[in-house]
Coordinates of C-alpha atoms and ligand atoms in Angstrom, one line a residue:
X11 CA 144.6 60.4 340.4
X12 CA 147.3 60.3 343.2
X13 CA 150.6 61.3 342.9
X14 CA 153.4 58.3 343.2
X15 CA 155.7 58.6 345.8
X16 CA 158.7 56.1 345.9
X17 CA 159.3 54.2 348.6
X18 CA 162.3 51.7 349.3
X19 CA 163.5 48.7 350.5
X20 CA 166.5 49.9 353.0
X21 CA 168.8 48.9 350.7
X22 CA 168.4 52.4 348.4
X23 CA 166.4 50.9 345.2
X24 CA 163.3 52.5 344.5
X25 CA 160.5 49.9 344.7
X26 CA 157.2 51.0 345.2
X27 CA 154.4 53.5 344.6
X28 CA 151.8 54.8 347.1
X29 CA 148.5 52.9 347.6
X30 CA 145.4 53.7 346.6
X31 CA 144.5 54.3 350.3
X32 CA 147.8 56.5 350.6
X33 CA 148.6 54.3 353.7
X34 CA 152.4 52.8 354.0
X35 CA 155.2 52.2 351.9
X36 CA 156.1 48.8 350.6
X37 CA 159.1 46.4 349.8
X38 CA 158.4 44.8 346.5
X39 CA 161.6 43.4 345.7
X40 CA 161.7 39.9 346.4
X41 CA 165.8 40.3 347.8
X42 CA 164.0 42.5 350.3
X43 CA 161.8 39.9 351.5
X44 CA 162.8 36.4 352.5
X45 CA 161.5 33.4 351.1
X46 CA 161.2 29.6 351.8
X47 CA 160.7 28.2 348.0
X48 CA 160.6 24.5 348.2
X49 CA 161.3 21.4 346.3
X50 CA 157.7 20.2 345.3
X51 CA 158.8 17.3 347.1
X52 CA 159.5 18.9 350.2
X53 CA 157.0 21.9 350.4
X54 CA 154.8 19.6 352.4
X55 CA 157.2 20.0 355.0
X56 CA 156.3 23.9 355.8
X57 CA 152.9 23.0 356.3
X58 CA 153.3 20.3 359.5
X59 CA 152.8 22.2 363.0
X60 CA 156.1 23.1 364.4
X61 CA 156.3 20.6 367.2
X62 CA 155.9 17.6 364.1
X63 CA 158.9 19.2 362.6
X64 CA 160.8 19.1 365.5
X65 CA 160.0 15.4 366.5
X66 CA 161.2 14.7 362.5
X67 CA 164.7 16.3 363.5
X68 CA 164.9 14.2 366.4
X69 CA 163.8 11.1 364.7
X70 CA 166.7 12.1 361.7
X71 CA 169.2 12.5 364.8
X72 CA 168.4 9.7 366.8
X73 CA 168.8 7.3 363.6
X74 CA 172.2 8.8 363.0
X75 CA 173.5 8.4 366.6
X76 CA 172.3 4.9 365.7
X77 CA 173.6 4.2 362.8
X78 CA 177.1 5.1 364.1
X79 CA 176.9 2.7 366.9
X80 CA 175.9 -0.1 364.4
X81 CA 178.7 0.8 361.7
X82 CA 181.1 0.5 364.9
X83 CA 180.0 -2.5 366.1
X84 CA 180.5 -3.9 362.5
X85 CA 184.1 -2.7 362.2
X86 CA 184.8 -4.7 365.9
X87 CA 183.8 -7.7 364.4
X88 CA 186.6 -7.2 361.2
X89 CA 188.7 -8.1 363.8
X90 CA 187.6 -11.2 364.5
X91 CA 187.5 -12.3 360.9
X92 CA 187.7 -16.3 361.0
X93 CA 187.6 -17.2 357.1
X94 CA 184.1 -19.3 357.7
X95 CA 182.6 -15.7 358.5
X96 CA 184.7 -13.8 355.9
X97 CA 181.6 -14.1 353.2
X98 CA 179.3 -13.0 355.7
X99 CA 181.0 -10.2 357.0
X100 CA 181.8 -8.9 353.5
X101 CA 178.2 -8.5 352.7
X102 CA 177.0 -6.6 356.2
X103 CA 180.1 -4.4 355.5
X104 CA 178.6 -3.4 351.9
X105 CA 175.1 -3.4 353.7
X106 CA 176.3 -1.2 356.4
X107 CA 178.1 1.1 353.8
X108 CA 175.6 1.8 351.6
X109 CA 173.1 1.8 354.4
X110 CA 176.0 5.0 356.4
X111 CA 175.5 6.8 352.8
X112 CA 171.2 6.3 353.0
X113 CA 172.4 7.7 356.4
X114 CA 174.6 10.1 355.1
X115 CA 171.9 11.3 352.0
X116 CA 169.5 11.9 355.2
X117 CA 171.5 14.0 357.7
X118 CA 172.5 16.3 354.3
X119 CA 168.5 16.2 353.5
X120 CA 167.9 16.7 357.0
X121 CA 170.4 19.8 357.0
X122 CA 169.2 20.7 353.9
X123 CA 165.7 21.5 354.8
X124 CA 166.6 22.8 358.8
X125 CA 165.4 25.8 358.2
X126 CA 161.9 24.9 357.0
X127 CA 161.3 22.6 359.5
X128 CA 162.4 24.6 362.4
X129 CA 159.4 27.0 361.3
X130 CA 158.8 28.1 357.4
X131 CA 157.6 31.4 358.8
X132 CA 160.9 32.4 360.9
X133 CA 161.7 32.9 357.4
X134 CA 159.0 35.5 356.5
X135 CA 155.6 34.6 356.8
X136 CA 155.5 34.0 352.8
X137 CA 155.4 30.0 351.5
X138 CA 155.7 30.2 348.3
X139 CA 155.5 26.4 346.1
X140 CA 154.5 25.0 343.3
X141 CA 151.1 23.9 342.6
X142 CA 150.7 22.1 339.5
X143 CA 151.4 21.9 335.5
X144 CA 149.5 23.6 333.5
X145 CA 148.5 21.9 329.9
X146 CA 151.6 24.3 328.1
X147 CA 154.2 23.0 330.7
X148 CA 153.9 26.4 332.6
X149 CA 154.1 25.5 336.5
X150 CA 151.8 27.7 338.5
X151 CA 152.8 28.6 342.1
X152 CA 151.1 28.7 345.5
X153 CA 151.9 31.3 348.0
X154 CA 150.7 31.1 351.3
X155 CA 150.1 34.2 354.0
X156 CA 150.0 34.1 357.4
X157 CA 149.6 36.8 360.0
X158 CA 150.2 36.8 364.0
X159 CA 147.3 35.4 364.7
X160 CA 147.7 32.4 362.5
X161 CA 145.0 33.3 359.7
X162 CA 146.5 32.3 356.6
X163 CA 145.4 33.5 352.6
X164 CA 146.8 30.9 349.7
X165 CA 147.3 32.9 346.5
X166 CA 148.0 31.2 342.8
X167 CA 149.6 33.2 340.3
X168 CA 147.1 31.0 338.3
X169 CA 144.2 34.0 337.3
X170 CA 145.9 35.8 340.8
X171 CA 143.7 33.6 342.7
X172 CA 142.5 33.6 346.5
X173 CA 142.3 29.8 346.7
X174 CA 141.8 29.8 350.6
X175 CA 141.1 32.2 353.8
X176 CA 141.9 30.1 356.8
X177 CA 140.0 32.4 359.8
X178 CA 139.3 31.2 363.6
X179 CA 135.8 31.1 364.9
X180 CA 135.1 32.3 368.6
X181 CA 136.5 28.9 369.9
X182 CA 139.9 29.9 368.0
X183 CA 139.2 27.4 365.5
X184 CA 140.5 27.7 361.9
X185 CA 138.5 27.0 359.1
X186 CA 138.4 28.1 355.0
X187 CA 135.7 30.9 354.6
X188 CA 135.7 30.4 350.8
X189 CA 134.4 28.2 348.3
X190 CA 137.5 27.0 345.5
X191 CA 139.2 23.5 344.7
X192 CA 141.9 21.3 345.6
X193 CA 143.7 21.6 342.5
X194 CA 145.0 23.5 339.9
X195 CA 143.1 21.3 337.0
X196 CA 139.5 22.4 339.1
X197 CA 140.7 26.3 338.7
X198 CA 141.7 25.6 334.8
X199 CA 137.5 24.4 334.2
X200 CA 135.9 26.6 336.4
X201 CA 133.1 28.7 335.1
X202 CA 131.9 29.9 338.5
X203 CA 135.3 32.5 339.3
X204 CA 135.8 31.1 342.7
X205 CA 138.6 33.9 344.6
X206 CA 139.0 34.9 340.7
X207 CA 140.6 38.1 340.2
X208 CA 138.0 38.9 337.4
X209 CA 139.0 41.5 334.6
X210 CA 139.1 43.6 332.4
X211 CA 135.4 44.2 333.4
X212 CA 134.0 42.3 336.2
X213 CA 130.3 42.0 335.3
X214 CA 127.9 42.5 332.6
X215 CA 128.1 44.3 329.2
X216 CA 124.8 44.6 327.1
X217 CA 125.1 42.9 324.0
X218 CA 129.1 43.1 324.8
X219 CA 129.4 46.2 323.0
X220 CA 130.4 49.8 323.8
X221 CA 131.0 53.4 322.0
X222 CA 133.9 55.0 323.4
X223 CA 135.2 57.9 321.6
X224 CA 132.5 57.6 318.7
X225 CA 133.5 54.1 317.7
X226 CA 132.0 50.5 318.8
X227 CA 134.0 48.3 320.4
X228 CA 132.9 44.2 320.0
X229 CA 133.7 42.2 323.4
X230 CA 133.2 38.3 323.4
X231 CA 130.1 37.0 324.7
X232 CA 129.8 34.6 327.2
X233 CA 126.6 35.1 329.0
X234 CA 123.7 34.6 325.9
X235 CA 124.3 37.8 324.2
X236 CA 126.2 39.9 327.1
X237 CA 129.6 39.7 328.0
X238 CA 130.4 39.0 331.6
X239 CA 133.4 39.1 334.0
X240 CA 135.9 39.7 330.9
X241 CA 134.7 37.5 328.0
X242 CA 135.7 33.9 327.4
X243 CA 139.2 33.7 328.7
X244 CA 139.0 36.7 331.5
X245 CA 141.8 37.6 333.8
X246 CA 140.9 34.4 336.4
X247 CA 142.1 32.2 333.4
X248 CA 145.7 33.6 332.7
X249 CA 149.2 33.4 334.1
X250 CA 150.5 36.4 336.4
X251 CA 153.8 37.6 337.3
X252 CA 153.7 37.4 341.0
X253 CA 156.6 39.6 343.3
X254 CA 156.6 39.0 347.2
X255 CA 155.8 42.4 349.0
X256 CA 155.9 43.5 352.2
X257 CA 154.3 46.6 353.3
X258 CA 154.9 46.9 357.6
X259 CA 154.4 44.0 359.4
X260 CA 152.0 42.7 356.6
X261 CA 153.6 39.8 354.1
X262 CA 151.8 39.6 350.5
X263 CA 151.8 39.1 346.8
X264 CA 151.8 41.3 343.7
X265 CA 150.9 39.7 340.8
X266 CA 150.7 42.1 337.5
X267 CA 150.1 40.8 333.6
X268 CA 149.9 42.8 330.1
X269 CA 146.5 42.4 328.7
X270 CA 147.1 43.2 324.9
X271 CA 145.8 45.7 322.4
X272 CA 142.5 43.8 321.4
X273 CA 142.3 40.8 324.1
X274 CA 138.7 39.7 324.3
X275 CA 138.1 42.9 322.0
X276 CA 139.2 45.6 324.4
X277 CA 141.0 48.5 323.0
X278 CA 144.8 49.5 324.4
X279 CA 147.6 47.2 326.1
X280 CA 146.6 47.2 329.8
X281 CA 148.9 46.9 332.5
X282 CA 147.3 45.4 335.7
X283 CA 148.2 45.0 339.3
X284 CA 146.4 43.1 342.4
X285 CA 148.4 43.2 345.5
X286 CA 147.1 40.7 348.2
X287 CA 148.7 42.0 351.9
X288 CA 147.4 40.3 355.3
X289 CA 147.9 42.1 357.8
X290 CA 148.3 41.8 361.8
X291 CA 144.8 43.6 362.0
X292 CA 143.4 40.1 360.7
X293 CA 142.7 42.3 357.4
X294 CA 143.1 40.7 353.9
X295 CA 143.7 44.0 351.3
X296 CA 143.3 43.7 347.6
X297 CA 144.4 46.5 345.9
X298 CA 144.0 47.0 342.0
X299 CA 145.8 49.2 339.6
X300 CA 146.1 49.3 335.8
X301 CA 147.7 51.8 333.2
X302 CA 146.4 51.6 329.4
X303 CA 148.2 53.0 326.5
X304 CA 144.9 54.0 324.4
X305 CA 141.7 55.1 326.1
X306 CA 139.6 51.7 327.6
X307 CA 137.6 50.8 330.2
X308 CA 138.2 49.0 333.4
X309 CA 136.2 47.5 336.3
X310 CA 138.6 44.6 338.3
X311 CA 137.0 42.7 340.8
X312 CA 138.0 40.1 343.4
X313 CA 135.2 37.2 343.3
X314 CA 135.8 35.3 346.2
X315 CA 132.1 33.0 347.5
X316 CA 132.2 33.6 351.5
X317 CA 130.6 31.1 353.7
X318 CA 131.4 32.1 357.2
X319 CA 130.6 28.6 358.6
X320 CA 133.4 27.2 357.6
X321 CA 131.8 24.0 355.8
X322 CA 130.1 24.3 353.0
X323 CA 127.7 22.3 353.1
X324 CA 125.6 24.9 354.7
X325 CA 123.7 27.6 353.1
X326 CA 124.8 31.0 353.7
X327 CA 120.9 31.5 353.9
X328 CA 121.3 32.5 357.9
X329 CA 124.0 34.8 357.8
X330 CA 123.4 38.3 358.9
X331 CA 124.3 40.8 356.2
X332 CA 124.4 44.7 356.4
X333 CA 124.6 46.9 353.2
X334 CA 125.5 50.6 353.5
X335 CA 123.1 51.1 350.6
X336 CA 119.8 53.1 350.4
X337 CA 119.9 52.6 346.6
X338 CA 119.4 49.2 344.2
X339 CA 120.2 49.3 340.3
X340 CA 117.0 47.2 339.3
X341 CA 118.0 44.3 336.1
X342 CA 116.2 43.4 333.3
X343 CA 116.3 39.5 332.1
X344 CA 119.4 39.5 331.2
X345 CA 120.6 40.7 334.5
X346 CA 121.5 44.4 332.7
X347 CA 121.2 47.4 334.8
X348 CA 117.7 49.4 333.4
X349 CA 119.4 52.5 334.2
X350 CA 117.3 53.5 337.3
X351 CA 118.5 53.9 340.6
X352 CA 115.4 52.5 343.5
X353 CA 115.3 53.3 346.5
X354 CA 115.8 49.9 349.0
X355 CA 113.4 51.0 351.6
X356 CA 110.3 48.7 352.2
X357 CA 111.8 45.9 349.7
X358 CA 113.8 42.8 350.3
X359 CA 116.8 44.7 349.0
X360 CA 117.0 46.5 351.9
X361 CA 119.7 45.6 353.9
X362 CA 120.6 48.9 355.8
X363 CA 120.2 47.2 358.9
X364 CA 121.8 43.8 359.6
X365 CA 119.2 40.9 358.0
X366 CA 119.2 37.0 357.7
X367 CA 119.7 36.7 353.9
X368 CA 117.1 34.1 354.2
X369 CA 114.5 36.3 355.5
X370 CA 113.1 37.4 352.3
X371 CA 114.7 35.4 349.7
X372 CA 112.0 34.5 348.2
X373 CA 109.6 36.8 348.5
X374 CA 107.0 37.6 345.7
X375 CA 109.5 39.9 343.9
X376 CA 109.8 40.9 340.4
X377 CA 113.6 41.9 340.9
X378 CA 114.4 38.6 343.4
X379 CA 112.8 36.3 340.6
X380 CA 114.8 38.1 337.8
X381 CA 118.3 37.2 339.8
X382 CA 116.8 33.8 341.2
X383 CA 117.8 35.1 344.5
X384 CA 119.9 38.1 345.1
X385 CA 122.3 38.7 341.9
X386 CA 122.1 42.6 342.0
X387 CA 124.4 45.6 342.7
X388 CA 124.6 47.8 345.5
X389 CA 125.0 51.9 344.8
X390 CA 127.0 52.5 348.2
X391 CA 126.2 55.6 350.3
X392 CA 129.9 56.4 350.0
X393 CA 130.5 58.2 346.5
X394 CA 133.4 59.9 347.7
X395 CA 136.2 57.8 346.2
X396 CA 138.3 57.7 349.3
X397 CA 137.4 53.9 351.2
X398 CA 134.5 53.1 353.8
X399 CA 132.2 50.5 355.2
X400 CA 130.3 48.8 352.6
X401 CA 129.3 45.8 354.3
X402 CA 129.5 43.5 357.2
X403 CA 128.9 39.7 357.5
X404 CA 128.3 37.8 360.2
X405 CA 127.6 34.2 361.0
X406 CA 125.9 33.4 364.4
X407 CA 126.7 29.9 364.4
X408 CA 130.1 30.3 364.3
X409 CA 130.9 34.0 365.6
X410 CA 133.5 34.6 362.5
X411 CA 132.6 38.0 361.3
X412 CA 134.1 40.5 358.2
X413 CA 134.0 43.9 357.2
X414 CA 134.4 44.5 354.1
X415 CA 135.9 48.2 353.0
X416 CA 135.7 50.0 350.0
X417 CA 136.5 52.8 347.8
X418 CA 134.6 51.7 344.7
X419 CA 130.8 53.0 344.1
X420 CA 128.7 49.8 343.8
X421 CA 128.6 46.6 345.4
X422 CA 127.4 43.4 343.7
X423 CA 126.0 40.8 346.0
X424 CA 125.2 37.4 344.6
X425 CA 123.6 34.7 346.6
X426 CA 125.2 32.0 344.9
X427 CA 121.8 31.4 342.7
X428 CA 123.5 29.6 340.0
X429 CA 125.6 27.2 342.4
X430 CA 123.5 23.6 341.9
X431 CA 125.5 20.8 343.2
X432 CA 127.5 20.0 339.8
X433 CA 130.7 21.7 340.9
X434 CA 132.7 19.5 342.7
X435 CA 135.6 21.3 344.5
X436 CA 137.1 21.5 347.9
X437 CA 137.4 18.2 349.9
X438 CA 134.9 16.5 347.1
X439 CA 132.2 18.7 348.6
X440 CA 129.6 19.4 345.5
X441 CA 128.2 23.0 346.4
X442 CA 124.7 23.2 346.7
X443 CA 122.5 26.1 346.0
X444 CA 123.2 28.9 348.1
X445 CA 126.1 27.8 349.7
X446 CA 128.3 30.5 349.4
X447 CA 128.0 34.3 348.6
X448 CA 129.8 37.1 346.5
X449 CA 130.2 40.5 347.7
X450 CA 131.8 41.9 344.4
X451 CA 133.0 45.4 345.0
X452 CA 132.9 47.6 341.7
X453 CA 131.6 49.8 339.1
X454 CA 127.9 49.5 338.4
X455 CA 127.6 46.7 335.7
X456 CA 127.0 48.0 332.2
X457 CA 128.4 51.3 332.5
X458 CA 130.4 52.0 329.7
X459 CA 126.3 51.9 328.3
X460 CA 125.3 54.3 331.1
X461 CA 125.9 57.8 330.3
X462 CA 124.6 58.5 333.9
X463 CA 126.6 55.8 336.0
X464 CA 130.3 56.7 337.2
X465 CA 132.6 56.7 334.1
X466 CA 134.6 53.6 333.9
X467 CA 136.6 55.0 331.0
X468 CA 140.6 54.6 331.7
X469 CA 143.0 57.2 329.5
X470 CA 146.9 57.1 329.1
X471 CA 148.1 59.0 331.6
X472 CA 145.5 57.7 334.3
X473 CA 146.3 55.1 336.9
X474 CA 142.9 52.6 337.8
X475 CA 142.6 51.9 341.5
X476 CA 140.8 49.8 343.6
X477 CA 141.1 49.3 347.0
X478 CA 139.0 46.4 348.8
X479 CA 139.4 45.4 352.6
X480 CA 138.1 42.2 354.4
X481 CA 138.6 42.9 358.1
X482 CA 137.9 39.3 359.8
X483 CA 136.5 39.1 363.5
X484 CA 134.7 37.2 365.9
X485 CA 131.3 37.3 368.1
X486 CA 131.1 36.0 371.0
Ligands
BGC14 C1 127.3 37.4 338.9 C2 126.4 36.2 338.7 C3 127.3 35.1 338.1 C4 128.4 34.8 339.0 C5 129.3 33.7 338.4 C6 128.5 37.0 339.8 O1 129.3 38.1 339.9 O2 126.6 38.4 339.5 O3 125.3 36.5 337.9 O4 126.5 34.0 337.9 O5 129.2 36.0 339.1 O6 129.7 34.0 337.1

């Protein structure tokens, strides 16, 4: 466990700890870091290219140049008033006033919202607005990242959410890598975690039960007998604080929550963190931390589906995918780790050299059929705790690559075996089997049953950490 080191703001207060990494110091006080919240109404604003916003300035200025000339020319004619006329005039006057105060109510409105429309991001590169009401009133937010090279991460404080990665292609052009929905109500039904921070144990838990300490612990199920990804109302189906951080030149989002003594039957009151930072390196960082007050276990997991072509309806079946993984934890039916460790070499598992995912899909194997596909985790070459290569992606259609960096022992990839063209979620788009893909790092799955897998047990006193890094790039 690393030592904390306090960092600040420039302004004396103490607001941050170091990183699991040990890299930087960061600004977590939102007073250190400037923010365009929005009226609802207006957040639509931020979003229109900068040269739209400009035009709607001049369009606001133009009318109000005109309006003055027409109120003048209204005011001339008073003087002419010949009693025939006098009706007439009476009413344009009252139209004109009331049509200076529209004019008025504009140029305020128009002043009002300046400095969003002269560019949102001259005012730190954080959007933050709301995104919808949630069935007890609650009113979820949507926070919106964007580095110097315009790739942009949304962020809901709705289950700490990654709702969309917007990353250029070797033509330069943008596109979400990530399967999600266009609203808050399609996050509130989802069973499939898309961008889910999942917690407090991201995977499968035999029979949801666990001995820690000599007594049994009861989890929900929610997978026929086994608990999975944190039971039946997990950590992607709860509110978050969120806190706007900075840590150099990368803008992000803290979001923390108190997971209570008992909550889908874990033991001790866990305080968790995932910090979301993009950064100028056209990284996305998700760091996790979490503090328990009576021993527990813990295994948080981001759960974003990746399809690199940027529409999908493609299959991520020809993307190229590299592992940096000699080792496979084989599952029984139930998708539960057996406990051995096998050797990839020679088997459609093995992914130590980049492969075409659909290669060997389907081949005639026991382990493929079990997971309908590939639903298995990963025991990563690196063991040593500190973060390292665990896999690449890369998709030859449209050149948009990632890296993805770890410092956690195991990596779960899943094919996206179970998506079947019910969900339907981003621009009405019903995903079809295979069209996205999960590379979940974490602890093994089931190891709080594994005497011989990594420990996941968390004590009072130990800090939790998990560092995962998506480093985006193209092919040409
Ligand atoms: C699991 C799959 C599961 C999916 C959605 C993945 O992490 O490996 O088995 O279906 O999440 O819940």
């Amino acid at each position: 466990m690393k030592n904390e080191v306090p960092a600040s703001c420039g302004d004396g207060r103490v607001t941050r700890k170091e990183n699991s990494a040990g890299e930087g110091t960061e600004a977590s006080a939102e007073s250190c870091w400037k923010t365009a919240e929005l009226p609802p109404a207006l957040s639509a604003v931020g979003h229109l290219p900068l040269k739209l916003r400009h035009q709607i300035l001049w369009v606001i200025l133009i009318d109000k140049v005109a309006s003055i000339v027409a109120y003048s020319r209204f005011e001339n004619a008073e003087q002419f008033r010949v009693d025939g006329l006098c009706f007439l005039n009476s009413i344009i006057r009252r139209i004109t006033t009331m049509r200076m105060l529209a004019q008025h109510t504009m140029i305020y409105l128009g002043l009002a919202v300046l400095p969003f429309l002269a560019g949102c991001t001259s005012s730190g590169p954080v959007v933050k607005r709301s995104y919808g009401t949630m069935p007890d009133g609650r009113i979820a937010k949507l926070y919106t990242l964007t580095n110097a090279h315009g790739l942009k991460a949304t962020l809901t404080n709705y289950g700490a959410i990654l709702v969309s990665l917007e990353v250029p292609d070797r033509a330069g052009k943008l596109a979400d890598v990530t399967l999600g929905y266009d609203s808050l109500e399609g996050w509130l039904s989802s069973t499939s975690y898309f961008g889910a921070t999942v917690g407090r144990y991201g995977n499968r838990i035999a029979k949801g039960k666990f001995v820690l300490d000599g007594k049994t612990f009861t989890l929900a199920t929610n997978d026929g007998e086994n608990h999975l990804h944190g039971g039946v109302k997990g950590f992607d189906k709860v509110f978050w604080d969120a806190k706007l951080v900075k840590r150099g030149g990368a803008a992000g989002v803290r979001f923390t929550r108190t997971s209570p003594d008992g909550e889908e039957g874990y033991p001790g009151k866990l305080k968790a963190a995932v910090t979301y930072l993009l950064t100028d390196n056209d990284e996305l960082r998700v760091e996790f931390k979490a503090t328990t007050d009576k021993p527990t276990i813990v295994n948080l997991v981001h759960h974003s589906y990746w399809n690199l072509t940027g529409d999908p309806n493609n299959t991520i079946l020809d993307h190229e995918l590299m592992l940096a993984a000699d080792h496979l934890l084989p599952v029984d039916e139930g998708l539960i780790p057996t406990g051995e460790l096998r050797p990839v070499k020679g088997t459609p598992f093995d992914f130590t050299q980049p492969a075409k995912i659909g290669a060997r899909i389907n081949a005639e194997d026991e382990q493929l059929k079990r997971g309908n596909g590939y639903d298995h985790c990963w025991v990563l070459r690196n063991q040593t705790g500190k973060v390292a290569l665990a896999a690449t992606l890369y998709d030859p259609s449209s050149g948009r690559a990632m890296d993805l960096l770890t410092d956690q022992p195991g990596i779960q990839f899943y094919s996206g075996n179970f998506l079947d063209g019910t969900v339907k979620a981003k621009g009405g788009v019903k995903y079809q089997f295979r069209t996205g893909l999960c590379l979940e790092t974490q602890h093994y799955p089931d190891s709080p049953n594994k005497p011989d897998f990594p420990s996941v047990v968390l004590r009072p006193g130990e800090i939790y950490r998990h560092t995962m890094i998506l480093r985006f790039s193209v092919k040409k």
